[in-house]
PDB file of C-alpha atoms in Angstrom:
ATOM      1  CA  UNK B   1     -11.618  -0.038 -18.134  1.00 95.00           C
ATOM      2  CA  UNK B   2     -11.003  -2.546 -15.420  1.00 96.00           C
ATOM      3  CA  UNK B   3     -14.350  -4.122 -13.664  1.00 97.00           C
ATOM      4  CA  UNK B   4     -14.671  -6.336 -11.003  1.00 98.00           C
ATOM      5  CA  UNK B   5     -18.078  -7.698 -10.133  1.00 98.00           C
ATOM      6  CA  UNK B   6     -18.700  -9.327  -6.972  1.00 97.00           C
ATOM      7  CA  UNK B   7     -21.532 -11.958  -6.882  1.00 97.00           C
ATOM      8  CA  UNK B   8     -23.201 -14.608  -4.674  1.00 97.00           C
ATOM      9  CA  UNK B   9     -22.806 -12.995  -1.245  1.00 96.00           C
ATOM     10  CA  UNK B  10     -26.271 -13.819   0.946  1.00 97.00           C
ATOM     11  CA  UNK B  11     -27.254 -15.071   4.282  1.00 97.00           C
ATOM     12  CA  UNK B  12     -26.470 -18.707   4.848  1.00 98.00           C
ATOM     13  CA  UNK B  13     -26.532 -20.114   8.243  1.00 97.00           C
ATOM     14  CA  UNK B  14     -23.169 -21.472  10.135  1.00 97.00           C
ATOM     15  CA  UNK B  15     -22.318 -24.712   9.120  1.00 97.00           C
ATOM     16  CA  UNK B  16     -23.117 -24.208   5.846  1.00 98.00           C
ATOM     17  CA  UNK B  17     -21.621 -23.264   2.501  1.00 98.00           C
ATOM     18  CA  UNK B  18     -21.324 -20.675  -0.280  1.00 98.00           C
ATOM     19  CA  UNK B  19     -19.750 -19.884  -3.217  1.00 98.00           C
ATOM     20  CA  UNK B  20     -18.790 -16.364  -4.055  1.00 98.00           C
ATOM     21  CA  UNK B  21     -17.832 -15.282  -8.166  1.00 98.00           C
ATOM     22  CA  UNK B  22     -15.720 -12.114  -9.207  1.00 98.00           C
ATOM     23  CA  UNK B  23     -16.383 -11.395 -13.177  1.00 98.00           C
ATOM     24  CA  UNK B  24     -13.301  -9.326 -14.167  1.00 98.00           C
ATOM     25  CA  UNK B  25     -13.131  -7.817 -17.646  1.00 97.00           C
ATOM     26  CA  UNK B  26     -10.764  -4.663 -19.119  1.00 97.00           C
ATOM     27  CA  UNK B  27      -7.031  -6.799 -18.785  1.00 96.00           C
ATOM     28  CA  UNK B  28      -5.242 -10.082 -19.174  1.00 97.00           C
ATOM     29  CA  UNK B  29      -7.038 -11.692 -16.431  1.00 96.00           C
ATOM     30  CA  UNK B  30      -4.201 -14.972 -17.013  1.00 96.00           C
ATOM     31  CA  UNK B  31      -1.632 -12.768 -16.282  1.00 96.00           C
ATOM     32  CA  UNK B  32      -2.564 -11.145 -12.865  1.00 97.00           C
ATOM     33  CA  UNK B  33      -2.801 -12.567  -9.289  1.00 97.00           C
ATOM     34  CA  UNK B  34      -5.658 -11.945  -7.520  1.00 97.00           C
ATOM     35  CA  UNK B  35      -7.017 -12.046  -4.361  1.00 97.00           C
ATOM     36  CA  UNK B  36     -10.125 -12.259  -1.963  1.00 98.00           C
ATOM     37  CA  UNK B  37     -10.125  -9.527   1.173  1.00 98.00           C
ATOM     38  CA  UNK B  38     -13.102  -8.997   3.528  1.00 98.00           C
ATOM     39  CA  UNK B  39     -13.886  -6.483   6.254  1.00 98.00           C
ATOM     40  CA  UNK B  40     -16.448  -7.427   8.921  1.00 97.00           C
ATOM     41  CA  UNK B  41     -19.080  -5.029   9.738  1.00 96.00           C
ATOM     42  CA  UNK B  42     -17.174  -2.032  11.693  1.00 95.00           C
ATOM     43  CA  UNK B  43     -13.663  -3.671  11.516  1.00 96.00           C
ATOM     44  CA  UNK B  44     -11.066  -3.748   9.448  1.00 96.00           C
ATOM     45  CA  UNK B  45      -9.396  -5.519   6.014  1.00 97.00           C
ATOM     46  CA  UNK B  46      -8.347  -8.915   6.402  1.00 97.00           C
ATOM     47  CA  UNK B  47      -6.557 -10.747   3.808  1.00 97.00           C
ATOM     48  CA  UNK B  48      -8.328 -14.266   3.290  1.00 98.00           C
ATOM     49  CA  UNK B  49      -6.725 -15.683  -0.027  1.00 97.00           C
ATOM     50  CA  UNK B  50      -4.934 -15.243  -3.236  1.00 97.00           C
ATOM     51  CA  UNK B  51      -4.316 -17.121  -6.094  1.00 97.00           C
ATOM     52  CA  UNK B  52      -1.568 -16.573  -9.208  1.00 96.00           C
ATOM     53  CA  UNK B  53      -2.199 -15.800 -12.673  1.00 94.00           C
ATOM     54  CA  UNK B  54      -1.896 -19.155 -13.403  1.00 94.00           C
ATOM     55  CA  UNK B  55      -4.103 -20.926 -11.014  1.00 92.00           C
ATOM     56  CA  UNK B  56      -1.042 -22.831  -9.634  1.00 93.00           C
ATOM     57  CA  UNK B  57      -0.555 -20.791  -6.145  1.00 95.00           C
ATOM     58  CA  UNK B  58      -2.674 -20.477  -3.678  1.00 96.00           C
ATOM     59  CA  UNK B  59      -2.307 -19.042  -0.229  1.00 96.00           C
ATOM     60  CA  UNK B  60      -4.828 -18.986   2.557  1.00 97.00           C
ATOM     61  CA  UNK B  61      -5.457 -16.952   6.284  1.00 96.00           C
ATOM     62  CA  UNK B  62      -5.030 -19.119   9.152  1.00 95.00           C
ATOM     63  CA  UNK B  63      -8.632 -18.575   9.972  1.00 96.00           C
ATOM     64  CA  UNK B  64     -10.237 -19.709   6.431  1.00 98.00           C
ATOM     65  CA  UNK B  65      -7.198 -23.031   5.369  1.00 97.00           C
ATOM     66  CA  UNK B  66      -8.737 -26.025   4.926  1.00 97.00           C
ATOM     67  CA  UNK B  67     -12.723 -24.261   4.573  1.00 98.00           C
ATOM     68  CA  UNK B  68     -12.518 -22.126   1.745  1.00 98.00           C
ATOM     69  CA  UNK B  69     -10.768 -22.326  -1.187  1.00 98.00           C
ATOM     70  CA  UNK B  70     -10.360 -19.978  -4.228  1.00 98.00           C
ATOM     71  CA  UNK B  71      -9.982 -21.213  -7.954  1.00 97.00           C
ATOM     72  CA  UNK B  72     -10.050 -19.102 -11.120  1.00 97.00           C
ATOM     73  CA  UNK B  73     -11.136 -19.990 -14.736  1.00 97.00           C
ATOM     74  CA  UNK B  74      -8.737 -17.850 -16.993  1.00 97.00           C
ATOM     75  CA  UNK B  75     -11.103 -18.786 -20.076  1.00 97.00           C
ATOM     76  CA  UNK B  76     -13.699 -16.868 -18.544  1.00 97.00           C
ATOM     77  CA  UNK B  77     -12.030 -14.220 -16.619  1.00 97.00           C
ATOM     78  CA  UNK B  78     -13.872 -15.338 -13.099  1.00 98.00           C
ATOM     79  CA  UNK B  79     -12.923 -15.886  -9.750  1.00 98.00           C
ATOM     80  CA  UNK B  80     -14.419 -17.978  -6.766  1.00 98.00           C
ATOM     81  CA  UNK B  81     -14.368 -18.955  -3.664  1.00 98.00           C
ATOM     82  CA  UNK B  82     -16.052 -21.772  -1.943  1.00 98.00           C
ATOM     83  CA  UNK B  83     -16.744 -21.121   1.517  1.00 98.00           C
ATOM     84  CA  UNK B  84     -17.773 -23.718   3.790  1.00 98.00           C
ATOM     85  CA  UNK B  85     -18.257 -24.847   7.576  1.00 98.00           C
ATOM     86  CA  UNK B  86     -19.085 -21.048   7.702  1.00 98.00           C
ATOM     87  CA  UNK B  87     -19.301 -19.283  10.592  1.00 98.00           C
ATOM     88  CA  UNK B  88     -20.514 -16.112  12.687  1.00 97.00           C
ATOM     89  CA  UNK B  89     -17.107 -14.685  12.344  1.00 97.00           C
ATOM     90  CA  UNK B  90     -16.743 -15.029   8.379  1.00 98.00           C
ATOM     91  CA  UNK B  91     -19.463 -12.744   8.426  1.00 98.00           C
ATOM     92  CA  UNK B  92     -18.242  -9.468   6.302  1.00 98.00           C
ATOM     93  CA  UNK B  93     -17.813  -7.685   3.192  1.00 98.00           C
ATOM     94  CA  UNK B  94     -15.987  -9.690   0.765  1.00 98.00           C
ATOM     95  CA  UNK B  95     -13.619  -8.304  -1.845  1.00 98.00           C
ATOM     96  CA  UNK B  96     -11.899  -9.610  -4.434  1.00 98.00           C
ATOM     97  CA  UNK B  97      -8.753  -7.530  -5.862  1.00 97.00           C
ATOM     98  CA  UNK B  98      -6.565  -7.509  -8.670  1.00 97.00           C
ATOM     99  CA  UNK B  99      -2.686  -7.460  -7.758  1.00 94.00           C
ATOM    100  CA  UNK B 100      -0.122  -5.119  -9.991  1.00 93.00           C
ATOM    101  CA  UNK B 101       1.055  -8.374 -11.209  1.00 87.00           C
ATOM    102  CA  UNK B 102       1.765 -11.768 -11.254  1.00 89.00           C
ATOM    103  CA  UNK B 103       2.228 -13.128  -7.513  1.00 85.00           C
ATOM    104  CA  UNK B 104       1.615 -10.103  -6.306  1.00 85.00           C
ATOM    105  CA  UNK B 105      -0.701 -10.587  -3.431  1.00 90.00           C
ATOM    106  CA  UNK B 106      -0.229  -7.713  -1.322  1.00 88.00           C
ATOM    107  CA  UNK B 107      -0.262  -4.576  -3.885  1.00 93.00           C
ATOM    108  CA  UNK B 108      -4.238  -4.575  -5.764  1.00 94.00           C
ATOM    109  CA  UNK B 109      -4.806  -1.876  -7.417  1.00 94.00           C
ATOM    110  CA  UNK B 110      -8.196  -2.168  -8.471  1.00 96.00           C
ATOM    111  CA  UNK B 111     -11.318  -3.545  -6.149  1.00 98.00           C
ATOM    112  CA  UNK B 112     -14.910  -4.939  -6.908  1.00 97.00           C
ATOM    113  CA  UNK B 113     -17.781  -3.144  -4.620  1.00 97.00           C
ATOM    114  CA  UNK B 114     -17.934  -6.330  -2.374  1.00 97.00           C
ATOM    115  CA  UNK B 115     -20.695  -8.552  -1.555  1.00 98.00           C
ATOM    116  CA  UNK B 116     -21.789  -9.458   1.858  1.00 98.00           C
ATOM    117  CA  UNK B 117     -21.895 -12.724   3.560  1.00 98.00           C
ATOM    118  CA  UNK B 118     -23.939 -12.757   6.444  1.00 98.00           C
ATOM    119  CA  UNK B 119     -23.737 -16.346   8.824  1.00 98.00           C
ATOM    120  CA  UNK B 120     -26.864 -16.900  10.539  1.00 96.00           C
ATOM    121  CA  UNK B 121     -29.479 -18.920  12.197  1.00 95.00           C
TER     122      UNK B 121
ATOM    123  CA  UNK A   1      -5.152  -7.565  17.802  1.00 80.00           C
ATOM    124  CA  UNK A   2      -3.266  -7.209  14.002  1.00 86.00           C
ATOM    125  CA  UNK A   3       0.580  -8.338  13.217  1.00 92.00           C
ATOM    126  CA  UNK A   4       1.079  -4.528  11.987  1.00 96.00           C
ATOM    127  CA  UNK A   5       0.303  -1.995  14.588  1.00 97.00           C
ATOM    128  CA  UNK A   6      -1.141   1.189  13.376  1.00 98.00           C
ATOM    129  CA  UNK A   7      -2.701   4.629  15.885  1.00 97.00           C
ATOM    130  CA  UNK A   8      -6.354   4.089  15.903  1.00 97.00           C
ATOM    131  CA  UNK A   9      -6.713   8.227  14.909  1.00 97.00           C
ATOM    132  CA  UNK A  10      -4.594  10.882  13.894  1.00 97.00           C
ATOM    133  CA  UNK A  11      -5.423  14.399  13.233  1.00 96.00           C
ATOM    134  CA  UNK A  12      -4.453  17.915  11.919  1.00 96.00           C
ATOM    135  CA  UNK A  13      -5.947  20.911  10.407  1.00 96.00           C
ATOM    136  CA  UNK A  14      -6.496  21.631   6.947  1.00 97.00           C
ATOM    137  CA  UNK A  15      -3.518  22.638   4.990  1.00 97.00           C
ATOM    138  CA  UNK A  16      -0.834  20.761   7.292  1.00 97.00           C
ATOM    139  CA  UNK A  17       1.185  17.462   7.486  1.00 97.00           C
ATOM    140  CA  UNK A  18       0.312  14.610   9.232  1.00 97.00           C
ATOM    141  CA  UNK A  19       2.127  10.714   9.289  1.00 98.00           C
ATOM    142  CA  UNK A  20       0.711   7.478   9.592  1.00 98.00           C
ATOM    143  CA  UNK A  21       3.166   4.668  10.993  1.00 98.00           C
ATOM    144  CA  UNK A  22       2.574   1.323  10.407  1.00 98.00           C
ATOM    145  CA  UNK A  23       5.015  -1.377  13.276  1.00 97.00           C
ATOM    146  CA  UNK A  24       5.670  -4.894  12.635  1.00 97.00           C
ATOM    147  CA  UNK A  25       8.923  -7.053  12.257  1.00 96.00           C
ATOM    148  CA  UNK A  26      11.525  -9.062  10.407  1.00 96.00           C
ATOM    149  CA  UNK A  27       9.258 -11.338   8.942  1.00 96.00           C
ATOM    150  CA  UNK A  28       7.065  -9.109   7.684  1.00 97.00           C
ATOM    151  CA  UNK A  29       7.905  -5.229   7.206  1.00 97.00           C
ATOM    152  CA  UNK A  30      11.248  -5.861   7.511  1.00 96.00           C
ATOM    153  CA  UNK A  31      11.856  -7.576   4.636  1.00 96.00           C
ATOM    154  CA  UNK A  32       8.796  -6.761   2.110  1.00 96.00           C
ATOM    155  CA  UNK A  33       7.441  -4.248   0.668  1.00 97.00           C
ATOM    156  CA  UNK A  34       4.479  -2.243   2.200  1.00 98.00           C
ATOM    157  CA  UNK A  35       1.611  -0.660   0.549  1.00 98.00           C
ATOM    158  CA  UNK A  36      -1.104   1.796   1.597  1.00 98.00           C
ATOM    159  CA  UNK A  37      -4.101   1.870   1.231  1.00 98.00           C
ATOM    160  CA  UNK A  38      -7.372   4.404   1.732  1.00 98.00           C
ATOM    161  CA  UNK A  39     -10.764   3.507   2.010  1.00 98.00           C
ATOM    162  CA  UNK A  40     -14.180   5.616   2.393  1.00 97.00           C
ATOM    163  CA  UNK A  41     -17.028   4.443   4.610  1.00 95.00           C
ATOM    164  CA  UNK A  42     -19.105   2.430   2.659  1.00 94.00           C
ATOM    165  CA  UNK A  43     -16.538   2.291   0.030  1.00 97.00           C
ATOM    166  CA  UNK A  44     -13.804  -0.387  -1.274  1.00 97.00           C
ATOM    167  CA  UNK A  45     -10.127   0.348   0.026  1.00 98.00           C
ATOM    168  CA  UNK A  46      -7.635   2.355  -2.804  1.00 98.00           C
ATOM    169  CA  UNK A  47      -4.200   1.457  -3.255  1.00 97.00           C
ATOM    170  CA  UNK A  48      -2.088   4.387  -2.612  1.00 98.00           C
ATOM    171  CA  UNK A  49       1.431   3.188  -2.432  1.00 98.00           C
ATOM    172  CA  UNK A  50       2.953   0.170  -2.918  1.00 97.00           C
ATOM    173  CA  UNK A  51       6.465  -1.201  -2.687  1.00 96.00           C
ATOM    174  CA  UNK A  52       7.114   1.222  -0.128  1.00 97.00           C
ATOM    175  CA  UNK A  53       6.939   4.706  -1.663  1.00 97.00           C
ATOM    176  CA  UNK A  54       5.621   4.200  -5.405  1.00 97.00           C
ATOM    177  CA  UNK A  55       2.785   6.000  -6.440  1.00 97.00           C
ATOM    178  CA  UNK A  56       0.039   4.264  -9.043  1.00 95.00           C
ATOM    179  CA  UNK A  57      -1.370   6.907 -11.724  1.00 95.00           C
ATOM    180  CA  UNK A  58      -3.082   9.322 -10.305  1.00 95.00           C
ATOM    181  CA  UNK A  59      -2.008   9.313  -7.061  1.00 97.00           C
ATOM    182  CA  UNK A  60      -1.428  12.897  -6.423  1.00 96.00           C
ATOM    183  CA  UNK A  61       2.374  13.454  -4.915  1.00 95.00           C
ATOM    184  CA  UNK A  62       0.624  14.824  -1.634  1.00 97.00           C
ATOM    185  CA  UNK A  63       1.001  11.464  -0.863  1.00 98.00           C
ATOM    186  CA  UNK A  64       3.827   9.314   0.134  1.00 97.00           C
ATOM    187  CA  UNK A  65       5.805   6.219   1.588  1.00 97.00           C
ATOM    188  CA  UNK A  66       8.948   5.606   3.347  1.00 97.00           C
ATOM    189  CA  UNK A  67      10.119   2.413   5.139  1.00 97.00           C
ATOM    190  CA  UNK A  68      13.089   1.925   7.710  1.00 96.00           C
ATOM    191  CA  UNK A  69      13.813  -1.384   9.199  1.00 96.00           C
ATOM    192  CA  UNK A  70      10.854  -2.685  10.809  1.00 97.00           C
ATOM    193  CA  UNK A  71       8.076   0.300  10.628  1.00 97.00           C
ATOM    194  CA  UNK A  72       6.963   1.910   7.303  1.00 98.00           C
ATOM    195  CA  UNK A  73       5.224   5.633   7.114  1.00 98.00           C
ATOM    196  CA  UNK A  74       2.457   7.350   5.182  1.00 98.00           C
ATOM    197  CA  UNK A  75       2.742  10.758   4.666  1.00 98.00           C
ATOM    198  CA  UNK A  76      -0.017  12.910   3.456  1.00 98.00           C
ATOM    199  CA  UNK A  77       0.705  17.062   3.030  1.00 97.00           C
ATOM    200  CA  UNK A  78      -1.591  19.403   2.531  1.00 97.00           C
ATOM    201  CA  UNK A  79      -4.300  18.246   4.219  1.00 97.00           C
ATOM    202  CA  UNK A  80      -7.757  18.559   2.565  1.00 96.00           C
ATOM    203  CA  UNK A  81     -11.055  17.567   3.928  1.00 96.00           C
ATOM    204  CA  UNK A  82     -11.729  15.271   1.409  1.00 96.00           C
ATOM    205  CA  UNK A  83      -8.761  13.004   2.846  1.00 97.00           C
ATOM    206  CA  UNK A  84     -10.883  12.024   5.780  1.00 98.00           C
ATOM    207  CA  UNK A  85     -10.790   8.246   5.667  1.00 98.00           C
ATOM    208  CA  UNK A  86      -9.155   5.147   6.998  1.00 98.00           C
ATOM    209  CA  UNK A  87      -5.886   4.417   6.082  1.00 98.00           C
ATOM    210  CA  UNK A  88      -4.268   0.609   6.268  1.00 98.00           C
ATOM    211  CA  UNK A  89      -1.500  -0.821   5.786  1.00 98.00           C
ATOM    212  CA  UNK A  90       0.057  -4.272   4.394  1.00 97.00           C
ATOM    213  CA  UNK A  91       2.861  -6.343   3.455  1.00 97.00           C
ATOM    214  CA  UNK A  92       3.609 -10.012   3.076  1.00 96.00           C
ATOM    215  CA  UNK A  93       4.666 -11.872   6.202  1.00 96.00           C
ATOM    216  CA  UNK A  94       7.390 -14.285   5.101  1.00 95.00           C
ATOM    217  CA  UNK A  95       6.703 -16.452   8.447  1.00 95.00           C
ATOM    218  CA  UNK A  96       2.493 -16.853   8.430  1.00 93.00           C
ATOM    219  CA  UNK A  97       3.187 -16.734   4.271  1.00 93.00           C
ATOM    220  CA  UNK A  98      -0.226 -14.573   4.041  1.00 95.00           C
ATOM    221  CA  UNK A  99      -0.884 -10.530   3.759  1.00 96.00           C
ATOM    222  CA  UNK A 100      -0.917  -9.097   6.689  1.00 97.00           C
ATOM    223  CA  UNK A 101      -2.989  -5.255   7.470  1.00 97.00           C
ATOM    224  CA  UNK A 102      -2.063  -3.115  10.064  1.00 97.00           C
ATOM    225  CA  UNK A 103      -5.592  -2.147  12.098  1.00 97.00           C
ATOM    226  CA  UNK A 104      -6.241   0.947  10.503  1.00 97.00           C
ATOM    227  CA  UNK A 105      -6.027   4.429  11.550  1.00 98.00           C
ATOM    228  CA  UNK A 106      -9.066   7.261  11.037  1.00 98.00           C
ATOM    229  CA  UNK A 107      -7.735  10.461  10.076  1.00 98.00           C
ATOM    230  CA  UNK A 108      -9.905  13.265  10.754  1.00 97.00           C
ATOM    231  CA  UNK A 109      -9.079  16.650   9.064  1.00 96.00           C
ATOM    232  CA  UNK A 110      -9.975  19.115  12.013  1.00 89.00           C
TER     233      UNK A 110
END
């Protein structure tokens, strides 16, 4: 059964960093793309990043490039991303998601619960 | 203001048809593949069709996809109150080189 699990979401305040994990299990994680989605409070999905199987592509929103930045360790099926120079807009649900395949950033067919990043003073 | 432009709402009774359409352009609908997705309040999306009108496994066939140039359509027969959710949808944009979503649209099953 495929899992994703979602950790390290909490209130930091803007300016500052966090790193958020996604513990997959139940498939090849080397051999899938993945990808980190969020949805702020009310609104709807926005795509922030993805990464391929391999670790060697990465892709970034406008609104995240050159803050955050998503890396994967294939030996132990995990996926991060290091947010910083947060602000009150990256506030939201974070998701990561598994694509149908290599490079396949746009089609995930299976989702962790999220974990919420709140940016606050 | 998102690069795919969905209705906030549809609607329609029980039992009937109702379509979701999903706008963008070249760079993006026009020449990738969309996918669908439905998500509950409270609840992470679901990928309902992808590469325009597949279904994964256990999808049922109630629902489905079609794209024509620019614009791409969800169809969902049969309505049931249990299909009362937002719907989104999302395809590469070959110009931004990122996913883009349409807004969503809230279908209420009257």
């Amino acid at each position: 059964e495929v899992q994703l699990v979602e950790s390290g979401g909490g209130l930091v305040q803007p300016g500052g960093s966090l790193r958020v994990s996604c513990a997959a299990s139940g498939f090849t994680f080397s051999t899938y793309a993945m990808a980190w989605v969020r949805q702020a409070p009310g609104k709807g999905l926005e795509w922030v990043s993805g990464v391929t199987g391999s670790g060697g592509r990465t892709r970034y929103a406008e609104s995240v490039k050159g803050r955050f930045t998503v890396s994967r360790d294939n030996s132990k099926s995990t996926l991060h991303l290091q947010m910083n120079s947060l602000r009150a807009e990256d506030t939201a649900i974070y998701y990561c998601a598994k694509g149908i395949g290599d490079g396949k950033f746009v089609e995930s067919d299976y989702w962790g619960q999220g974990t919420l990043v709140t940016v606050s003073s | 203001q998102s690069v795919l432009t969905q209705p906030p709402s549809v609607s329609a009774a029980p039992g009937q048809k109702v379509t979701i359409s999903c706008s963008g352009s070249s760079s993006n609908i026009g020449n990738n593949y969309v996918s669908w997705y439905q998500q509950f309040p409270g609840t992470a999306p679901k990928l309902l069709i992808y590469e325009n009108d597949n279904r994964p496994s256990g999808i049922p066939d109630r629902f489905s996809g079609s794209k024509s140039g620019t614009s791409a359509t969800l169809g969902i027969t049969g309505l049931q109150t249990g299909d009362e959710a937002d719907y989104y949808c999302g395809t590469w944009d070959s110009s931004l080189t990122v996913v883009v979503f349409g807004g969503g649209t809230k279908l209420t099953v009257l």
